[in-house]
């Protein structure tokens, strides 16, 4: 058992220190005496070659010295540092947010730029979906309009070359959205974004409503996830136009997102590639996905379920692939909101 002694020793001492720091375990008046007993145990059971853990090392060293005064000095210093960090966390964000709101109001006093368009998709995940298709078409049809993408900081490295961008929530973001003539998104811009007179907001959506969406989610709190439907209605009121991919979607969108916007049943721009792709494009994509020549490709892309928060696989994919046979290639694409471990489970 010798190899285990350092590990067991560290666990025991950690528990002594855990109790020492909690008044529910050790009363304030009893702390010096408890510390002394723990220090004595430390000296009597210290394994040869034991090295204290890096995190909280000073606490082990104070216990080894047997000096409760030394422990208290370090403890008070650590508490003061922790208090300062907490103060910075609670004070800085509100001050920064207030400064950005003031800057945003100032920029909204400036004229709208008729040659500026702001794009965003999936809450800043990159140049994607219907907004991306519109962006690339606009670069050809209206080159005088400068397109800027709103992205997360984590997505900057993955952006295509030559794409101008601002990081969401920054000063550049508020300056840009304050002056843009056109705002195109497949979800919604943040609540604080104001619809200025003369601007055009286009909601492109990003799917077909085969599950409950919008106001219909009020009946499914698990799927709604604490959504504020009042804020949702205020965001909808900013829309001037909304794209629809088919008559079914049009009926649903008008009911679950009620407002005065104009619905455009023109199909999804992201799907144009299905009609414009050449045989070479299809061959290149099949090769990239590893689909053998002559095989039928079957895509399984499950959406979220209205009645549950987490992800539960609905198909035995291994069995399905086996039953389909060697002449069928099964492709699986998880919903973008699934967590990484959910996607691995699906794959």
PDB file of N, CA and C in Angstrom, residues 66-134:
ATOM      1  N   UNK A  66       2.729  24.168  11.600  1.00  0.00           N
ATOM      2  CA  UNK A  66       2.055  24.158  12.899  1.00  0.00           C
ATOM      3  C   UNK A  66       1.669  25.534  13.390  1.00  0.00           C
ATOM      4  N   UNK A  67       1.795  26.584  12.539  1.00  0.00           N
ATOM      5  CA  UNK A  67       1.512  27.961  12.947  1.00  0.00           C
ATOM      6  C   UNK A  67       0.131  28.385  12.459  1.00  0.00           C
ATOM      7  N   UNK A  68      -0.827  28.489  13.383  1.00  0.00           N
ATOM      8  CA  UNK A  68      -2.155  28.954  13.021  1.00  0.00           C
ATOM      9  C   UNK A  68      -2.121  30.435  12.630  1.00  0.00           C
ATOM     10  N   UNK A  69      -1.222  31.216  13.229  1.00  0.00           N
ATOM     11  CA  UNK A  69      -1.081  32.631  12.881  1.00  0.00           C
ATOM     12  C   UNK A  69      -0.680  32.770  11.416  1.00  0.00           C
ATOM     13  N   UNK A  70       0.261  31.957  10.979  1.00  0.00           N
ATOM     14  CA  UNK A  70       0.684  31.981   9.579  1.00  0.00           C
ATOM     15  C   UNK A  70      -0.481  31.614   8.663  1.00  0.00           C
ATOM     16  N   UNK A  71      -1.257  30.619   9.075  1.00  0.00           N
ATOM     17  CA  UNK A  71      -2.419  30.208   8.278  1.00  0.00           C
ATOM     18  C   UNK A  71      -3.417  31.357   8.161  1.00  0.00           C
ATOM     19  N   UNK A  72      -3.687  32.068   9.266  1.00  0.00           N
ATOM     20  CA  UNK A  72      -4.652  33.162   9.262  1.00  0.00           C
ATOM     21  C   UNK A  72      -4.181  34.310   8.376  1.00  0.00           C
ATOM     22  N   UNK A  73      -2.869  34.590   8.386  1.00  0.00           N
ATOM     23  CA  UNK A  73      -2.347  35.670   7.541  1.00  0.00           C
ATOM     24  C   UNK A  73      -2.596  35.364   6.064  1.00  0.00           C
ATOM     25  N   UNK A  74      -2.283  34.142   5.650  1.00  0.00           N
ATOM     26  CA  UNK A  74      -2.513  33.742   4.266  1.00  0.00           C
ATOM     27  C   UNK A  74      -4.006  33.734   3.948  1.00  0.00           C
ATOM     28  N   UNK A  75      -4.797  33.273   4.908  1.00  0.00           N
ATOM     29  CA  UNK A  75      -6.235  33.175   4.693  1.00  0.00           C
ATOM     30  C   UNK A  75      -6.851  34.551   4.456  1.00  0.00           C
ATOM     31  N   UNK A  76      -6.478  35.524   5.284  1.00  0.00           N
ATOM     32  CA  UNK A  76      -7.013  36.877   5.138  1.00  0.00           C
ATOM     33  C   UNK A  76      -6.561  37.501   3.824  1.00  0.00           C
ATOM     34  N   UNK A  77      -5.307  37.239   3.444  1.00  0.00           N
ATOM     35  CA  UNK A  77      -4.797  37.762   2.173  1.00  0.00           C
ATOM     36  C   UNK A  77      -5.556  37.157   0.996  1.00  0.00           C
ATOM     37  N   UNK A  78      -5.804  35.837   1.037  1.00  0.00           N
ATOM     38  CA  UNK A  78      -6.530  35.165  -0.040  1.00  0.00           C
ATOM     39  C   UNK A  78      -7.965  35.656  -0.128  1.00  0.00           C
ATOM     40  N   UNK A  79      -8.608  35.862   1.021  1.00  0.00           N
ATOM     41  CA  UNK A  79      -9.979  36.362   1.017  1.00  0.00           C
ATOM     42  C   UNK A  79     -10.066  37.764   0.444  1.00  0.00           C
ATOM     43  N   UNK A  80      -9.083  38.609   0.780  1.00  0.00           N
ATOM     44  CA  UNK A  80      -9.065  39.975   0.253  1.00  0.00           C
ATOM     45  C   UNK A  80      -8.916  39.958  -1.266  1.00  0.00           C
ATOM     46  N   UNK A  81      -8.031  39.083  -1.776  1.00  0.00           N
ATOM     47  CA  UNK A  81      -7.836  38.981  -3.224  1.00  0.00           C
ATOM     48  C   UNK A  81      -9.105  38.478  -3.900  1.00  0.00           C
ATOM     49  N   UNK A  82      -9.759  37.483  -3.288  1.00  0.00           N
ATOM     50  CA  UNK A  82     -10.993  36.953  -3.858  1.00  0.00           C
ATOM     51  C   UNK A  82     -12.087  38.011  -3.857  1.00  0.00           C
ATOM     52  N   UNK A  83     -12.154  38.812  -2.789  1.00  0.00           N
ATOM     53  CA  UNK A  83     -13.144  39.885  -2.722  1.00  0.00           C
ATOM     54  C   UNK A  83     -12.914  40.930  -3.792  1.00  0.00           C
ATOM     55  N   UNK A  84     -11.650  41.247  -4.053  1.00  0.00           N
ATOM     56  CA  UNK A  84     -11.327  42.226  -5.096  1.00  0.00           C
ATOM     57  C   UNK A  84     -11.720  41.704  -6.468  1.00  0.00           C
ATOM     58  N   UNK A  85     -11.456  40.403  -6.714  1.00  0.00           N
ATOM     59  CA  UNK A  85     -11.842  39.821  -8.010  1.00  0.00           C
ATOM     60  C   UNK A  85     -13.360  39.839  -8.181  1.00  0.00           C
ATOM     61  N   UNK A  86     -14.082  39.507  -7.117  1.00  0.00           N
ATOM     62  CA  UNK A  86     -15.549  39.515  -7.191  1.00  0.00           C
ATOM     63  C   UNK A  86     -16.064  40.918  -7.458  1.00  0.00           C
ATOM     64  N   UNK A  87     -15.448  41.919  -6.803  1.00  0.00           N
ATOM     65  CA  UNK A  87     -15.862  43.299  -7.017  1.00  0.00           C
ATOM     66  C   UNK A  87     -15.649  43.714  -8.463  1.00  0.00           C
ATOM     67  N   UNK A  88     -14.515  43.307  -9.043  1.00  0.00           N
ATOM     68  CA  UNK A  88     -14.252  43.651 -10.443  1.00  0.00           C
ATOM     69  C   UNK A  88     -15.274  42.999 -11.363  1.00  0.00           C
ATOM     70  N   UNK A  89     -15.631  41.748 -11.032  1.00  0.00           N
ATOM     71  CA  UNK A  89     -16.614  41.043 -11.880  1.00  0.00           C
ATOM     72  C   UNK A  89     -17.985  41.685 -11.807  1.00  0.00           C
ATOM     73  N   UNK A  90     -18.352  42.196 -10.635  1.00  0.00           N
ATOM     74  CA  UNK A  90     -19.691  42.760 -10.475  1.00  0.00           C
ATOM     75  C   UNK A  90     -19.777  44.218 -10.905  1.00  0.00           C
ATOM     76  N   UNK A  91     -18.649  44.939 -10.877  1.00  0.00           N
ATOM     77  CA  UNK A  91     -18.667  46.365 -11.199  1.00  0.00           C
ATOM     78  C   UNK A  91     -18.341  46.622 -12.664  1.00  0.00           C
ATOM     79  N   UNK A  92     -17.334  45.942 -13.190  1.00  0.00           N
ATOM     80  CA  UNK A  92     -16.885  46.228 -14.545  1.00  0.00           C
ATOM     81  C   UNK A  92     -17.937  45.960 -15.614  1.00  0.00           C
ATOM     82  N   UNK A  93     -18.592  44.765 -15.616  1.00  0.00           N
ATOM     83  CA  UNK A  93     -19.567  44.513 -16.689  1.00  0.00           C
ATOM     84  C   UNK A  93     -20.688  45.540 -16.774  1.00  0.00           C
ATOM     85  N   UNK A  94     -21.343  45.932 -15.631  1.00  0.00           N
ATOM     86  CA  UNK A  94     -22.384  46.959 -15.747  1.00  0.00           C
ATOM     87  C   UNK A  94     -21.863  48.290 -16.285  1.00  0.00           C
ATOM     88  N   UNK A  95     -20.656  48.694 -15.837  1.00  0.00           N
ATOM     89  CA  UNK A  95     -20.093  49.946 -16.324  1.00  0.00           C
ATOM     90  C   UNK A  95     -19.793  49.867 -17.813  1.00  0.00           C
ATOM     91  N   UNK A  96     -19.235  48.733 -18.243  1.00  0.00           N
ATOM     92  CA  UNK A  96     -18.930  48.562 -19.665  1.00  0.00           C
ATOM     93  C   UNK A  96     -20.202  48.546 -20.495  1.00  0.00           C
ATOM     94  N   UNK A  97     -21.228  47.849 -20.001  1.00  0.00           N
ATOM     95  CA  UNK A  97     -22.500  47.782 -20.730  1.00  0.00           C
ATOM     96  C   UNK A  97     -23.127  49.161 -20.839  1.00  0.00           C
ATOM     97  N   UNK A  98     -23.055  49.946 -19.749  1.00  0.00           N
ATOM     98  CA  UNK A  98     -23.622  51.293 -19.773  1.00  0.00           C
ATOM     99  C   UNK A  98     -22.885  52.167 -20.778  1.00  0.00           C
ATOM    100  N   UNK A  99     -21.571  52.034 -20.827  1.00  0.00           N
ATOM    101  CA  UNK A  99     -20.778  52.822 -21.776  1.00  0.00           C
ATOM    102  C   UNK A  99     -21.133  52.465 -23.220  1.00  0.00           C
ATOM    103  N   UNK A 100     -21.328  51.165 -23.487  1.00  0.00           N
ATOM    104  CA  UNK A 100     -21.680  50.744 -24.843  1.00  0.00           C
ATOM    105  C   UNK A 100     -23.067  51.225 -25.228  1.00  0.00           C
ATOM    106  N   UNK A 101     -24.014  51.205 -24.265  1.00  0.00           N
ATOM    107  CA  UNK A 101     -25.363  51.704 -24.566  1.00  0.00           C
ATOM    108  C   UNK A 101     -25.332  53.198 -24.889  1.00  0.00           C
ATOM    109  N   UNK A 102     -24.504  53.933 -24.151  1.00  0.00           N
ATOM    110  CA  UNK A 102     -24.363  55.369 -24.422  1.00  0.00           C
ATOM    111  C   UNK A 102     -23.770  55.594 -25.799  1.00  0.00           C
ATOM    112  N   UNK A 103     -22.743  54.825 -26.143  1.00  0.00           N
ATOM    113  CA  UNK A 103     -22.117  54.926 -27.460  1.00  0.00           C
ATOM    114  C   UNK A 103     -23.126  54.585 -28.554  1.00  0.00           C
ATOM    115  N   UNK A 104     -23.936  53.553 -28.312  1.00  0.00           N
ATOM    116  CA  UNK A 104     -24.946  53.135 -29.295  1.00  0.00           C
ATOM    117  C   UNK A 104     -25.965  54.258 -29.523  1.00  0.00           C
ATOM    118  N   UNK A 105     -26.422  54.900 -28.451  1.00  0.00           N
ATOM    119  CA  UNK A 105     -27.370  56.012 -28.595  1.00  0.00           C
ATOM    120  C   UNK A 105     -26.743  57.155 -29.382  1.00  0.00           C
ATOM    121  N   UNK A 106     -25.470  57.416 -29.134  1.00  0.00           N
ATOM    122  CA  UNK A 106     -24.789  58.494 -29.848  1.00  0.00           C
ATOM    123  C   UNK A 106     -24.725  58.206 -31.342  1.00  0.00           C
ATOM    124  N   UNK A 107     -24.362  56.973 -31.707  1.00  0.00           N
ATOM    125  CA  UNK A 107     -24.253  56.630 -33.128  1.00  0.00           C
ATOM    126  C   UNK A 107     -25.619  56.621 -33.813  1.00  0.00           C
ATOM    127  N   UNK A 108     -26.680  56.395 -33.039  1.00  0.00           N
ATOM    128  CA  UNK A 108     -28.016  56.415 -33.653  1.00  0.00           C
ATOM    129  C   UNK A 108     -28.467  57.829 -34.002  1.00  0.00           C
ATOM    130  N   UNK A 109     -27.733  58.821 -33.513  1.00  0.00           N
ATOM    131  CA  UNK A 109     -28.030  60.198 -33.905  1.00  0.00           C
ATOM    132  C   UNK A 109     -27.420  60.548 -35.259  1.00  0.00           C
ATOM    133  N   UNK A 110     -26.502  59.737 -35.727  1.00  0.00           N
ATOM    134  CA  UNK A 110     -25.871  59.969 -37.020  1.00  0.00           C
ATOM    135  C   UNK A 110     -26.760  59.435 -38.138  1.00  0.00           C
ATOM    136  N   UNK A 111     -26.584  59.910 -39.371  1.00  0.00           N
ATOM    137  CA  UNK A 111     -27.442  59.454 -40.473  1.00  0.00           C
ATOM    138  C   UNK A 111     -27.254  57.959 -40.755  1.00  0.00           C
ATOM    139  N   UNK A 112     -28.314  57.327 -41.221  1.00  0.00           N
ATOM    140  CA  UNK A 112     -28.234  55.932 -41.661  1.00  0.00           C
ATOM    141  C   UNK A 112     -27.374  55.873 -42.914  1.00  0.00           C
ATOM    142  N   UNK A 113     -26.486  54.899 -42.966  1.00  0.00           N
ATOM    143  CA  UNK A 113     -25.607  54.724 -44.128  1.00  0.00           C
ATOM    144  C   UNK A 113     -26.312  53.840 -45.152  1.00  0.00           C
ATOM    145  N   UNK A 114     -26.738  54.399 -46.291  1.00  0.00           N
ATOM    146  CA  UNK A 114     -27.489  53.604 -47.273  1.00  0.00           C
ATOM    147  C   UNK A 114     -26.648  52.543 -47.978  1.00  0.00           C
ATOM    148  N   UNK A 115     -25.349  52.542 -47.740  1.00  0.00           N
ATOM    149  CA  UNK A 115     -24.465  51.577 -48.396  1.00  0.00           C
ATOM    150  C   UNK A 115     -23.835  50.616 -47.392  1.00  0.00           C
ATOM    151  N   UNK A 116     -24.531  50.382 -46.303  1.00  0.00           N
ATOM    152  CA  UNK A 116     -24.011  49.482 -45.274  1.00  0.00           C
ATOM    153  C   UNK A 116     -25.059  48.428 -44.933  1.00  0.00           C
ATOM    154  N   UNK A 117     -24.659  47.155 -44.988  1.00  0.00           N
ATOM    155  CA  UNK A 117     -25.534  46.036 -44.638  1.00  0.00           C
ATOM    156  C   UNK A 117     -24.849  45.190 -43.579  1.00  0.00           C
ATOM    157  N   UNK A 118     -25.618  44.779 -42.585  1.00  0.00           N
ATOM    158  CA  UNK A 118     -25.101  43.936 -41.508  1.00  0.00           C
ATOM    159  C   UNK A 118     -25.743  42.562 -41.607  1.00  0.00           C
ATOM    160  N   UNK A 119     -24.903  41.526 -41.572  1.00  0.00           N
ATOM    161  CA  UNK A 119     -25.368  40.144 -41.671  1.00  0.00           C
ATOM    162  C   UNK A 119     -25.006  39.383 -40.404  1.00  0.00           C
ATOM    163  N   UNK A 120     -25.849  38.419 -40.058  1.00  0.00           N
ATOM    164  CA  UNK A 120     -25.530  37.527 -38.952  1.00  0.00           C
ATOM    165  C   UNK A 120     -26.297  36.225 -39.139  1.00  0.00           C
ATOM    166  N   UNK A 121     -25.738  35.141 -38.599  1.00  0.00           N
ATOM    167  CA  UNK A 121     -26.390  33.828 -38.710  1.00  0.00           C
ATOM    168  C   UNK A 121     -26.094  33.017 -37.459  1.00  0.00           C
ATOM    169  N   UNK A 122     -27.121  32.367 -36.954  1.00  0.00           N
ATOM    170  CA  UNK A 122     -26.971  31.458 -35.801  1.00  0.00           C
ATOM    171  C   UNK A 122     -26.203  32.118 -34.649  1.00  0.00           C
ATOM    172  N   UNK A 123     -26.629  33.340 -34.288  1.00  0.00           N
ATOM    173  CA  UNK A 123     -26.028  34.022 -33.146  1.00  0.00           C
ATOM    174  C   UNK A 123     -24.514  34.187 -33.286  1.00  0.00           C
ATOM    175  N   UNK A 124     -24.083  34.568 -34.493  1.00  0.00           N
ATOM    176  CA  UNK A 124     -22.680  34.895 -34.697  1.00  0.00           C
ATOM    177  C   UNK A 124     -21.761  33.731 -34.973  1.00  0.00           C
ATOM    178  N   UNK A 125     -22.313  32.608 -35.493  1.00  0.00           N
ATOM    179  CA  UNK A 125     -21.470  31.431 -35.699  1.00  0.00           C
ATOM    180  C   UNK A 125     -20.674  31.466 -37.007  1.00  0.00           C
ATOM    181  N   UNK A 126     -20.855  32.496 -37.831  1.00  0.00           N
ATOM    182  CA  UNK A 126     -20.052  32.584 -39.039  1.00  0.00           C
ATOM    183  C   UNK A 126     -20.874  32.958 -40.256  1.00  0.00           C
ATOM    184  N   UNK A 127     -20.238  32.860 -41.432  1.00  0.00           N
ATOM    185  CA  UNK A 127     -20.879  33.185 -42.710  1.00  0.00           C
ATOM    186  C   UNK A 127     -21.632  31.945 -43.171  1.00  0.00           C
ATOM    187  N   UNK A 128     -22.913  31.885 -42.873  1.00  0.00           N
ATOM    188  CA  UNK A 128     -23.672  30.651 -43.021  1.00  0.00           C
ATOM    189  C   UNK A 128     -25.097  30.914 -43.510  1.00  0.00           C
ATOM    190  N   UNK A 129     -25.725  29.833 -44.008  1.00  0.00           N
ATOM    191  CA  UNK A 129     -27.163  29.759 -44.226  1.00  0.00           C
ATOM    192  C   UNK A 129     -27.661  30.819 -45.220  1.00  0.00           C
ATOM    193  N   UNK A 130     -28.931  31.189 -45.091  1.00  0.00           N
ATOM    194  CA  UNK A 130     -29.551  32.145 -46.014  1.00  0.00           C
ATOM    195  C   UNK A 130     -28.854  33.502 -46.035  1.00  0.00           C
ATOM    196  N   UNK A 131     -28.472  34.058 -44.881  1.00  0.00           N
ATOM    197  CA  UNK A 131     -27.745  35.332 -44.941  1.00  0.00           C
ATOM    198  C   UNK A 131     -26.470  35.258 -45.774  1.00  0.00           C
ATOM    199  N   UNK A 132     -25.765  34.117 -45.722  1.00  0.00           N
ATOM    200  CA  UNK A 132     -24.543  33.978 -46.526  1.00  0.00           C
ATOM    201  C   UNK A 132     -24.868  33.987 -48.007  1.00  0.00           C
ATOM    202  N   UNK A 133     -25.931  33.277 -48.412  1.00  0.00           N
ATOM    203  CA  UNK A 133     -26.321  33.244 -49.825  1.00  0.00           C
ATOM    204  C   UNK A 133     -26.700  34.643 -50.306  1.00  0.00           C
ATOM    205  N   UNK A 134     -27.406  35.388 -49.472  1.00  0.00           N
ATOM    206  CA  UNK A 134     -27.794  36.755 -49.840  1.00  0.00           C
ATOM    207  C   UNK A 134     -26.559  37.651 -49.906  1.00  0.00           C
TER     208      UNK A 134
END
